[in-house]
Tab-separated table of C-alpha atoms and ligand atoms in Angstrom:
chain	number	residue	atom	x	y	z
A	1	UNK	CA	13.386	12.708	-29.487
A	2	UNK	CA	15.306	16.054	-30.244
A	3	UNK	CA	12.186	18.037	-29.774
A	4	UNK	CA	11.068	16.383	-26.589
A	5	UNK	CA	14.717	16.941	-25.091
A	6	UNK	CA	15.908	20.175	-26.739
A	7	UNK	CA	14.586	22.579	-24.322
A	8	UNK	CA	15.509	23.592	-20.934
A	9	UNK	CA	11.616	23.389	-19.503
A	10	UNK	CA	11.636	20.065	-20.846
A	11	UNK	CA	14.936	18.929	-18.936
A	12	UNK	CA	14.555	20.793	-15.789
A	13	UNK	CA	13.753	18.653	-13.427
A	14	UNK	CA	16.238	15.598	-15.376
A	15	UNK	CA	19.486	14.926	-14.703
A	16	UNK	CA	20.926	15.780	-18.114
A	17	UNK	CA	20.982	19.223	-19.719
A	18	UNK	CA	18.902	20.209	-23.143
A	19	UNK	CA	20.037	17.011	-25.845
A	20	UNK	CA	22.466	17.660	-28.879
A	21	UNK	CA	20.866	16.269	-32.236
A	22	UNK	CA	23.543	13.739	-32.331
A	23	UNK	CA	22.569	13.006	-28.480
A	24	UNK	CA	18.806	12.801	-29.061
A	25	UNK	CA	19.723	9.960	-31.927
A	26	UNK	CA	21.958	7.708	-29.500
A	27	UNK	CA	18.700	7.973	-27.533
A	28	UNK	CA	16.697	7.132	-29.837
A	29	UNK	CA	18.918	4.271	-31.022
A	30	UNK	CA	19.131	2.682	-27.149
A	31	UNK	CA	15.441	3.061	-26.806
A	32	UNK	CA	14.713	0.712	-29.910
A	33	UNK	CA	16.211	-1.455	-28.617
A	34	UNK	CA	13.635	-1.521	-25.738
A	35	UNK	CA	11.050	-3.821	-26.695
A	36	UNK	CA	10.259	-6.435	-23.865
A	37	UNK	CA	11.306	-6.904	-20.389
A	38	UNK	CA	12.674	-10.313	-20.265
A	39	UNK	CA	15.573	-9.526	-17.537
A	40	UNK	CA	16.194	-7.388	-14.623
A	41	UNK	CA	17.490	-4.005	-15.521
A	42	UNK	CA	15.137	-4.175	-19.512
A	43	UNK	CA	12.938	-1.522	-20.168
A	44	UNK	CA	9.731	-1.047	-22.441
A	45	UNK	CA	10.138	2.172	-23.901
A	46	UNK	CA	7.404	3.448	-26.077
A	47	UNK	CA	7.163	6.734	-28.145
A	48	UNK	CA	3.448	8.247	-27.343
A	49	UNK	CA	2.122	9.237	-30.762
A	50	UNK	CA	-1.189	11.213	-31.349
A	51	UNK	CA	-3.849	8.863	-32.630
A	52	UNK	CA	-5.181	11.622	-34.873
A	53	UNK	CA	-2.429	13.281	-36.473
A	54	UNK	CA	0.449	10.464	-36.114
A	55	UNK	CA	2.704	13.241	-34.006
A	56	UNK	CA	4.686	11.353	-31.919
A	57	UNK	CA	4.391	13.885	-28.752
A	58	UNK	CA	6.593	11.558	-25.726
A	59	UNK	CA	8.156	8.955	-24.506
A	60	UNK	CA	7.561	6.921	-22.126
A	61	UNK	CA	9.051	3.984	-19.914
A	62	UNK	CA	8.797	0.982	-17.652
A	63	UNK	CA	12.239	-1.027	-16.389
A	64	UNK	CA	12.231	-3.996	-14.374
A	65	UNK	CA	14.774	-2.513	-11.733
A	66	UNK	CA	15.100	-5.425	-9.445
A	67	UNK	CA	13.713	-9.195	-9.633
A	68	UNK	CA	14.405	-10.261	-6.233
A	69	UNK	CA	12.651	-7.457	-5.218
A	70	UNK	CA	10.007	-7.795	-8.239
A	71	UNK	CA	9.821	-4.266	-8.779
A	72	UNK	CA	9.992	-1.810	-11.497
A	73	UNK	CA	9.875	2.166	-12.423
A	74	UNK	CA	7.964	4.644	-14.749
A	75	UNK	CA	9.426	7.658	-16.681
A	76	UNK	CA	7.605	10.132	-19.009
A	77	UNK	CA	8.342	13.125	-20.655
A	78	UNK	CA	5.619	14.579	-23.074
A	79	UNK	CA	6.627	17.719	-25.002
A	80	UNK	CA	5.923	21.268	-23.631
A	81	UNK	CA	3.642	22.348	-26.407
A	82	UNK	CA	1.058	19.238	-25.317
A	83	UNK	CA	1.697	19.241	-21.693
A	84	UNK	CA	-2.120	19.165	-19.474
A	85	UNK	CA	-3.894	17.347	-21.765
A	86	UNK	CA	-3.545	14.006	-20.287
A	87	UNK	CA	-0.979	12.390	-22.201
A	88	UNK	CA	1.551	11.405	-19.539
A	89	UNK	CA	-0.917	9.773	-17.375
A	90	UNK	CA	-2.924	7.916	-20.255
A	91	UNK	CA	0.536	6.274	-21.622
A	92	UNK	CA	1.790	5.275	-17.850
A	93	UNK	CA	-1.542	3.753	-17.236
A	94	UNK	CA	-0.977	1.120	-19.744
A	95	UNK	CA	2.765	0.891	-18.857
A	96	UNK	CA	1.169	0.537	-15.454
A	97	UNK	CA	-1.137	-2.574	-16.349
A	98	UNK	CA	1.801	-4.257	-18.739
A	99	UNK	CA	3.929	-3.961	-15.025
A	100	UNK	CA	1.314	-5.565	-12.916
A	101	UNK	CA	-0.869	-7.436	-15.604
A	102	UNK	CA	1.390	-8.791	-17.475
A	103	UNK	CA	4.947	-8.653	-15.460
A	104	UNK	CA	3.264	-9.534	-12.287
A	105	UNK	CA	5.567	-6.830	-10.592
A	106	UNK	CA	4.692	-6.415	-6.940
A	107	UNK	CA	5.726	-2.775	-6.541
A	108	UNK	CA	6.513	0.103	-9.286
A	109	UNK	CA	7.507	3.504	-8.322
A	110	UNK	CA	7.845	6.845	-9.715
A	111	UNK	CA	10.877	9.102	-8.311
A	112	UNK	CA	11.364	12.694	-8.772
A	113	UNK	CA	13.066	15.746	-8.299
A	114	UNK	CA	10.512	17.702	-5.368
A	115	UNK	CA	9.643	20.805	-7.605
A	116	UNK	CA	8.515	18.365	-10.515
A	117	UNK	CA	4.754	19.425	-9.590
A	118	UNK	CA	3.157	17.991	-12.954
A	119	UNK	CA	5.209	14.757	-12.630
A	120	UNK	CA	3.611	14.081	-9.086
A	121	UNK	CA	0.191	15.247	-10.144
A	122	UNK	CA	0.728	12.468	-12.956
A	123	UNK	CA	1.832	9.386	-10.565
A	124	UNK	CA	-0.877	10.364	-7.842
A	125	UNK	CA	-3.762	10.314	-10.502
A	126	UNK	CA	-2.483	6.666	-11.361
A	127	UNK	CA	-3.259	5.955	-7.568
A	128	UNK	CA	0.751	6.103	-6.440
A	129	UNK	CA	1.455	7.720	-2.923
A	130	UNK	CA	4.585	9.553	-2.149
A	131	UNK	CA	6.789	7.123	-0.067
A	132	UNK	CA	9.611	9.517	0.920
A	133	UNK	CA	11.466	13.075	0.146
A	134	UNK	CA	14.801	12.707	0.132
A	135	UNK	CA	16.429	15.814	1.368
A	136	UNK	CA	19.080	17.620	-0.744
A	137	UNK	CA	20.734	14.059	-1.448
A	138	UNK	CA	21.510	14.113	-4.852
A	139	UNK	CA	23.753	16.865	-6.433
A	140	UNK	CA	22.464	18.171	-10.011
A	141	UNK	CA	23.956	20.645	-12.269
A	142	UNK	CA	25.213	22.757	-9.914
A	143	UNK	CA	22.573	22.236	-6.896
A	144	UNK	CA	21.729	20.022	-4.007
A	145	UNK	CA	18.492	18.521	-5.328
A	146	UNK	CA	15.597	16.522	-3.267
A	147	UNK	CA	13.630	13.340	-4.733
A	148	UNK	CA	10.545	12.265	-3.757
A	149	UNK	CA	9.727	8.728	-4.304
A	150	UNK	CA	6.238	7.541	-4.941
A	151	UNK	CA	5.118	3.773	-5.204
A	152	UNK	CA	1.918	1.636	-5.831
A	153	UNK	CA	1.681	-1.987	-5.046
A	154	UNK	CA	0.028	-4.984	-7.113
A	155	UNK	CA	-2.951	-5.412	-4.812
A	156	UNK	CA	-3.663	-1.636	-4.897
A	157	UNK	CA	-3.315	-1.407	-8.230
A	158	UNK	CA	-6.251	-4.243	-8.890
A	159	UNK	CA	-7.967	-2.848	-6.237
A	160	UNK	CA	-8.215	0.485	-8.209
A	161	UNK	CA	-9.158	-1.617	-11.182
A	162	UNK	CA	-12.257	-3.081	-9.253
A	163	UNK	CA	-13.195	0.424	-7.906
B	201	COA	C1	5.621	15.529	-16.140
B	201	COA	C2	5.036	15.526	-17.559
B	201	COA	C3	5.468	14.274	-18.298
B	201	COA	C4	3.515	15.579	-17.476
B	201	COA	O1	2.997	15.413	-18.806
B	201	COA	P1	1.501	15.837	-19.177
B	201	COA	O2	1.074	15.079	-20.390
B	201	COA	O3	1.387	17.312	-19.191
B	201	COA	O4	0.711	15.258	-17.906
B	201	COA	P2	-0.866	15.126	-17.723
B	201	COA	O5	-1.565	16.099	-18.616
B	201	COA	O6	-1.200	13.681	-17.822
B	201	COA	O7	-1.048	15.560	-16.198
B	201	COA	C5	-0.393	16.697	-15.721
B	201	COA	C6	-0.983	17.061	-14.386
B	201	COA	O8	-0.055	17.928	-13.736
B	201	COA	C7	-0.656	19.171	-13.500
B	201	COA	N1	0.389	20.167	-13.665
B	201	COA	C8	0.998	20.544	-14.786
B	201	COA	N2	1.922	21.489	-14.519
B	201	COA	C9	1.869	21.691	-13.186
B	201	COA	C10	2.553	22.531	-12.299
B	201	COA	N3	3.523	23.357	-12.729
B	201	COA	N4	2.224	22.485	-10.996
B	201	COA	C11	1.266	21.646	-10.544
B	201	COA	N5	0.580	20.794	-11.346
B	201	COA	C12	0.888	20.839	-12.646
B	201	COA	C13	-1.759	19.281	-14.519
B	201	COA	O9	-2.761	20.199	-14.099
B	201	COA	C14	-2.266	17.834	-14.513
B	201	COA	O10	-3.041	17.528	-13.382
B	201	COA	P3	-4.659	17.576	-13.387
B	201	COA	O11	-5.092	16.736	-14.544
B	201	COA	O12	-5.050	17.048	-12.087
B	201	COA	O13	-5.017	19.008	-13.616
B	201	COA	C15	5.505	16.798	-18.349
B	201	COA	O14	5.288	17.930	-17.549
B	201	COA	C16	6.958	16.719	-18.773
B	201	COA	O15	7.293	16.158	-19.807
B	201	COA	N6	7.870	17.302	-17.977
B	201	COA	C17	9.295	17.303	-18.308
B	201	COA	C18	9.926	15.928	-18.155
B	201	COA	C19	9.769	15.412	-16.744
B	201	COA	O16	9.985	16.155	-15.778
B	201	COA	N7	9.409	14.124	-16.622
B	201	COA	C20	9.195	13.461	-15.345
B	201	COA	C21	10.487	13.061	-14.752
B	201	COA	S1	10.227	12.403	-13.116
């Protein structure tokens, strides 16, 4: 988890600067405890480990962010030295399928900061469109930032599925 958060590449485009050791442990410690999505606001959070060598390489998300709304979000981060190889978008497939599949979410998005060019390469080749930009509405370390928010529905999803 240090790894993964310790450089500034890696934390660019996130809302927190480069994590501590003792940091990167706390994380670690919250994220085992996320296991199943049973209640609004629960995340599945699952490390993304190299078949072949056992490396854990990223870490990945889904959380339910609103029943009434039945809808939930992705997160990734892969580390720099195995970035382009696919890794991001093979692991937020599956997250994908546990949020429509099994969940039976109606809507998951993806938000990010605009210049995050590999993160919206990612959620576009899992079939999300970009929704909205957000202009300069959120203020991060030291700068007015823009988000774009991208978003795939249930029916789409199967629909890719079929195709
Ligand atoms: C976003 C991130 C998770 C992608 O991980 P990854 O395993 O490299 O992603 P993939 O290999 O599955 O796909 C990356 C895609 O982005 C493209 N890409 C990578 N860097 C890019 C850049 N600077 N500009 C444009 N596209 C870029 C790749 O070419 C690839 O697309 P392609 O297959 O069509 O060529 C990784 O860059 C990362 O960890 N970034 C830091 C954390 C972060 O910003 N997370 C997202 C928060 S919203």
């Amino acid at each position: 988890m240090h790894a993964l958060h310790a450089s500034e590449e890696s934390v660019r485009y996130l809302y927190w600067e480069p994590l501590s050791p003792e940091a990167a442990r706390e994380r670690v410690e919250q994220r085992l405890g996320r296991r199943s999505i049973a209640e609004e606001g629960d995340s599945l959070a699952l490390a993304v480990e190299l078949a072949a060598t056992g490396e854990v390489v990223g870490d990945v998300a889904l959380t339910w962010t609103s029943r009434q709304h039945s809808r939930g979000e992705l997160s990734f981060i892969i580390h720099p030295d195995h970035h382009g190889r696919g890794y991001a978008t093979e692991a937020a497939r599956l997250l994908l399928r546990v949020a429509f599949a099994d969940l039976g979410l109606h809507r998951v998005i993806g938000r990010l900061e605009a210049r995050n060019a590999a993160s919206a390469r990612v959620l576009e080749r899992l079939g999300l469109r970009q929704e909205a930009q957000l202009v300069e509405n959120e203020w991060v370390k030291g700068r007015w930032d823009s988000e774009i928010v991208y978003a795939i529905l249930d029916r789409e999803w199967r629909a890719l599925q079929e195709g």
